[in-house]
Amino acid sequence: ADKNAPARLAFGPRLIGYNLRMNFSANGWGNPDERGQAIRELNRNEDFRKAVTMALDRKALGDSLVKGPFTAIYPGGFSSGTSFYDRKSTVYYPFDLEGAKALLAKAGLKDTDGDGIVNFPAGTAGGKDVEIVMLVNNDYTTDK
């Protein structure tokens, strides 16, 4: 292969990764309702994003998606199994529910109705619960 090629492929061990795709758009593209726009603004808040990543139990997540004892904590971004991975540019946030709760409070999110779920501020999205939906594909034929 030409080392100056504009693209290249890297093959390594079988890895299954995941990522969070937060909508950062603040310009109203797609005509979101009030709640949708509030979520977009929230996704732009660094403390909220850190809280979300700290609230993810990556080990439990990996164990629930694939069989076997070989799951590894995955921080997101490029997989460590590829030549594109750079450890110095990868930030690992530990699983820390108390730290996540503190960051949610710093982002202005508190459980105002006592149901254990943080709410939007009263003037935003009607003060409703902040809900995060996680979609996964666990239909890998090699895991059956």
PDB file of C-alpha atoms in Angstrom:
ATOM      1  CA  ALA A   1       0.000   0.000   0.000  1.00  0.00           C
ATOM      2  CA  ASP A   2       1.095   3.543  -0.688  1.00  0.00           C
ATOM      3  CA  LYS A   3       2.067   5.166   2.639  1.00  0.00           C
ATOM      4  CA  ASN A   4       0.886   8.524   1.234  1.00  0.00           C
ATOM      5  CA  ALA A   5      -2.610   7.242   0.443  1.00  0.00           C
ATOM      6  CA  PRO A   6      -5.398   9.548   1.722  1.00  0.00           C
ATOM      7  CA  ALA A   7      -7.031   6.693   3.647  1.00  0.00           C
ATOM      8  CA  ARG A   8      -5.993   3.397   5.130  1.00  0.00           C
ATOM      9  CA  LEU A   9      -7.494   0.407   6.869  1.00  0.00           C
ATOM     10  CA  ALA A  10      -6.235  -1.033  10.126  1.00  0.00           C
ATOM     11  CA  PHE A  11      -7.171  -4.548  11.174  1.00  0.00           C
ATOM     12  CA  GLY A  12      -6.859  -5.844  14.696  1.00  0.00           C
ATOM     13  CA  PRO A  13      -8.678  -7.997  17.197  1.00  0.00           C
ATOM     14  CA  ARG A  14     -12.466  -8.155  17.168  1.00  0.00           C
ATOM     15  CA  LEU A  15     -13.655  -5.151  19.106  1.00  0.00           C
ATOM     16  CA  ILE A  16     -17.110  -3.837  19.802  1.00  0.00           C
ATOM     17  CA  GLY A  17     -17.203  -0.217  20.838  1.00  0.00           C
ATOM     18  CA  TYR A  18     -19.919   2.263  21.569  1.00  0.00           C
ATOM     19  CA  ASN A  19     -20.327   5.996  21.566  1.00  0.00           C
ATOM     20  CA  LEU A  20     -22.673   8.701  22.713  1.00  0.00           C
ATOM     21  CA  ARG A  21     -24.019  10.960  20.016  1.00  0.00           C
ATOM     22  CA  MET A  22     -25.240  14.097  21.685  1.00  0.00           C
ATOM     23  CA  ASN A  23     -26.957  16.708  19.559  1.00  0.00           C
ATOM     24  CA  PHE A  24     -25.021  19.965  20.065  1.00  0.00           C
ATOM     25  CA  SER A  25     -27.096  21.987  17.599  1.00  0.00           C
ATOM     26  CA  ALA A  26     -28.311  25.226  19.169  1.00  0.00           C
ATOM     27  CA  ASN A  27     -29.692  26.867  16.036  1.00  0.00           C
ATOM     28  CA  GLY A  28     -33.090  25.147  16.043  1.00  0.00           C
ATOM     29  CA  TRP A  29     -32.262  22.983  13.024  1.00  0.00           C
ATOM     30  CA  GLY A  30     -34.950  20.374  12.612  1.00  0.00           C
ATOM     31  CA  ASN A  31     -37.487  22.552  14.414  1.00  0.00           C
ATOM     32  CA  PRO A  32     -37.242  20.941  17.886  1.00  0.00           C
ATOM     33  CA  ASP A  33     -39.954  21.505  20.472  1.00  0.00           C
ATOM     34  CA  GLU A  34     -39.116  23.260  23.759  1.00  0.00           C
ATOM     35  CA  ARG A  35     -37.897  20.056  25.399  1.00  0.00           C
ATOM     36  CA  GLY A  36     -35.819  19.077  22.360  1.00  0.00           C
ATOM     37  CA  GLN A  37     -34.106  22.456  22.301  1.00  0.00           C
ATOM     38  CA  ALA A  38     -33.503  22.268  26.074  1.00  0.00           C
ATOM     39  CA  ILE A  39     -31.830  18.880  25.597  1.00  0.00           C
ATOM     40  CA  ARG A  40     -29.598  20.298  22.875  1.00  0.00           C
ATOM     41  CA  GLU A  41     -28.562  23.158  25.154  1.00  0.00           C
ATOM     42  CA  LEU A  42     -27.927  20.705  27.975  1.00  0.00           C
ATOM     43  CA  ASN A  43     -25.742  18.583  25.697  1.00  0.00           C
ATOM     44  CA  ARG A  44     -23.606  21.670  25.079  1.00  0.00           C
ATOM     45  CA  ASN A  45     -22.880  21.919  28.827  1.00  0.00           C
ATOM     46  CA  GLU A  46     -19.499  20.345  29.642  1.00  0.00           C
ATOM     47  CA  ASP A  47     -20.465  19.504  33.240  1.00  0.00           C
ATOM     48  CA  PHE A  48     -23.531  17.625  31.980  1.00  0.00           C
ATOM     49  CA  ARG A  49     -21.463  15.657  29.458  1.00  0.00           C
ATOM     50  CA  LYS A  50     -18.903  14.738  32.128  1.00  0.00           C
ATOM     51  CA  ALA A  51     -21.716  13.694  34.484  1.00  0.00           C
ATOM     52  CA  VAL A  52     -23.193  11.413  31.831  1.00  0.00           C
ATOM     53  CA  THR A  53     -19.876   9.691  31.170  1.00  0.00           C
ATOM     54  CA  MET A  54     -19.173   9.329  34.907  1.00  0.00           C
ATOM     55  CA  ALA A  55     -22.624   7.788  35.433  1.00  0.00           C
ATOM     56  CA  LEU A  56     -21.913   5.023  32.907  1.00  0.00           C
ATOM     57  CA  ASP A  57     -20.745   1.779  34.470  1.00  0.00           C
ATOM     58  CA  ARG A  58     -18.704   0.769  31.446  1.00  0.00           C
ATOM     59  CA  LYS A  59     -17.767  -2.638  32.844  1.00  0.00           C
ATOM     60  CA  ALA A  60     -21.414  -3.560  33.480  1.00  0.00           C
ATOM     61  CA  LEU A  61     -22.387  -2.133  30.093  1.00  0.00           C
ATOM     62  CA  GLY A  62     -19.804  -4.254  28.290  1.00  0.00           C
ATOM     63  CA  ASP A  63     -20.761  -7.369  30.245  1.00  0.00           C
ATOM     64  CA  SER A  64     -24.415  -6.877  29.340  1.00  0.00           C
ATOM     65  CA  LEU A  65     -23.702  -6.565  25.618  1.00  0.00           C
ATOM     66  CA  VAL A  66     -21.358  -9.492  24.996  1.00  0.00           C
ATOM     67  CA  LYS A  67     -20.628 -12.853  26.553  1.00  0.00           C
ATOM     68  CA  GLY A  68     -17.324 -13.781  28.080  1.00  0.00           C
ATOM     69  CA  PRO A  69     -14.785 -12.495  30.551  1.00  0.00           C
ATOM     70  CA  PHE A  70     -12.865 -10.371  28.079  1.00  0.00           C
ATOM     71  CA  THR A  71     -14.767  -7.098  28.099  1.00  0.00           C
ATOM     72  CA  ALA A  72     -12.661  -4.017  28.666  1.00  0.00           C
ATOM     73  CA  ILE A  73     -13.658  -0.555  29.770  1.00  0.00           C
ATOM     74  CA  TYR A  74     -13.975   1.606  26.659  1.00  0.00           C
ATOM     75  CA  PRO A  75     -13.670   5.393  26.975  1.00  0.00           C
ATOM     76  CA  GLY A  76     -14.997   6.091  23.491  1.00  0.00           C
ATOM     77  CA  GLY A  77     -13.198   7.547  20.507  1.00  0.00           C
ATOM     78  CA  PHE A  78     -10.696   5.440  18.601  1.00  0.00           C
ATOM     79  CA  SER A  79     -10.389   1.869  19.805  1.00  0.00           C
ATOM     80  CA  SER A  80      -7.153   0.928  21.548  1.00  0.00           C
ATOM     81  CA  GLY A  81      -6.896  -1.974  19.103  1.00  0.00           C
ATOM     82  CA  THR A  82      -6.157   0.313  16.149  1.00  0.00           C
ATOM     83  CA  SER A  83      -3.044   2.198  15.153  1.00  0.00           C
ATOM     84  CA  PHE A  84      -5.049   5.443  15.310  1.00  0.00           C
ATOM     85  CA  TYR A  85      -5.459   5.248  19.099  1.00  0.00           C
ATOM     86  CA  ASP A  86      -3.489   7.788  21.142  1.00  0.00           C
ATOM     87  CA  ARG A  87      -3.595   7.191  24.898  1.00  0.00           C
ATOM     88  CA  LYS A  88      -2.452  10.764  25.656  1.00  0.00           C
ATOM     89  CA  SER A  89      -5.462  12.254  23.891  1.00  0.00           C
ATOM     90  CA  THR A  90      -7.978   9.910  25.539  1.00  0.00           C
ATOM     91  CA  VAL A  91      -9.649  10.997  28.764  1.00  0.00           C
ATOM     92  CA  TYR A  92     -10.960   8.264  31.057  1.00  0.00           C
ATOM     93  CA  TYR A  93     -13.656   9.375  33.478  1.00  0.00           C
ATOM     94  CA  PRO A  94     -14.190   6.793  36.230  1.00  0.00           C
ATOM     95  CA  PHE A  95     -17.589   5.363  37.155  1.00  0.00           C
ATOM     96  CA  ASP A  96     -18.567   7.725  39.975  1.00  0.00           C
ATOM     97  CA  LEU A  97     -22.254   8.240  40.727  1.00  0.00           C
ATOM     98  CA  GLU A  98     -21.665  10.778  43.493  1.00  0.00           C
ATOM     99  CA  GLY A  99     -19.323  12.776  41.261  1.00  0.00           C
ATOM    100  CA  ALA A 100     -21.893  12.604  38.457  1.00  0.00           C
ATOM    101  CA  LYS A 101     -24.626  13.873  40.781  1.00  0.00           C
ATOM    102  CA  ALA A 102     -22.413  16.779  41.860  1.00  0.00           C
ATOM    103  CA  LEU A 103     -21.767  17.723  38.225  1.00  0.00           C
ATOM    104  CA  LEU A 104     -25.476  17.498  37.401  1.00  0.00           C
ATOM    105  CA  ALA A 105     -26.183  19.894  40.272  1.00  0.00           C
ATOM    106  CA  LYS A 106     -23.429  22.196  39.001  1.00  0.00           C
ATOM    107  CA  ALA A 107     -25.152  22.129  35.595  1.00  0.00           C
ATOM    108  CA  GLY A 108     -28.347  23.320  37.306  1.00  0.00           C
ATOM    109  CA  LEU A 109     -30.135  19.963  37.422  1.00  0.00           C
ATOM    110  CA  LYS A 110     -31.713  18.862  40.684  1.00  0.00           C
ATOM    111  CA  ASP A 111     -34.352  16.316  41.685  1.00  0.00           C
ATOM    112  CA  THR A 112     -37.162  18.764  42.405  1.00  0.00           C
ATOM    113  CA  ASP A 113     -40.024  16.252  42.617  1.00  0.00           C
ATOM    114  CA  GLY A 114     -38.344  13.606  44.792  1.00  0.00           C
ATOM    115  CA  ASP A 115     -38.563  10.733  42.301  1.00  0.00           C
ATOM    116  CA  GLY A 116     -34.794  10.173  42.179  1.00  0.00           C
ATOM    117  CA  ILE A 117     -34.408  11.649  38.674  1.00  0.00           C
ATOM    118  CA  VAL A 118     -33.025  15.142  38.097  1.00  0.00           C
ATOM    119  CA  ASN A 119     -35.340  17.684  36.521  1.00  0.00           C
ATOM    120  CA  PHE A 120     -34.907  20.538  34.103  1.00  0.00           C
ATOM    121  CA  PRO A 121     -35.097  23.914  35.873  1.00  0.00           C
ATOM    122  CA  ALA A 122     -38.710  25.068  36.380  1.00  0.00           C
ATOM    123  CA  GLY A 123     -38.597  27.524  33.464  1.00  0.00           C
ATOM    124  CA  THR A 124     -37.076  24.990  31.057  1.00  0.00           C
ATOM    125  CA  ALA A 125     -39.040  22.162  29.446  1.00  0.00           C
ATOM    126  CA  GLY A 126     -41.674  22.473  32.143  1.00  0.00           C
ATOM    127  CA  GLY A 127     -39.314  21.234  34.865  1.00  0.00           C
ATOM    128  CA  LYS A 128     -39.788  17.654  33.644  1.00  0.00           C
ATOM    129  CA  ASP A 129     -37.415  14.748  34.300  1.00  0.00           C
ATOM    130  CA  VAL A 130     -34.171  14.692  32.324  1.00  0.00           C
ATOM    131  CA  GLU A 131     -34.284  11.337  30.542  1.00  0.00           C
ATOM    132  CA  ILE A 132     -31.530   9.722  28.507  1.00  0.00           C
ATOM    133  CA  VAL A 133     -32.469   6.952  26.100  1.00  0.00           C
ATOM    134  CA  MET A 134     -29.793   4.402  25.258  1.00  0.00           C
ATOM    135  CA  LEU A 135     -30.219   2.345  22.106  1.00  0.00           C
ATOM    136  CA  VAL A 136     -28.033  -0.725  21.654  1.00  0.00           C
ATOM    137  CA  ASN A 137     -27.552  -3.505  19.152  1.00  0.00           C
ATOM    138  CA  ASN A 138     -26.753  -6.761  20.880  1.00  0.00           C
ATOM    139  CA  ASP A 139     -27.496  -8.921  17.874  1.00  0.00           C
ATOM    140  CA  TYR A 140     -23.924  -9.935  17.098  1.00  0.00           C
ATOM    141  CA  THR A 141     -24.031 -13.443  15.621  1.00  0.00           C
ATOM    142  CA  THR A 142     -20.688 -14.331  17.221  1.00  0.00           C
ATOM    143  CA  ASP A 143     -22.187 -13.892  20.681  1.00  0.00           C
ATOM    144  CA  LYS A 144     -24.953 -16.468  20.266  1.00  0.00           C
TER     145      LYS A 144
END
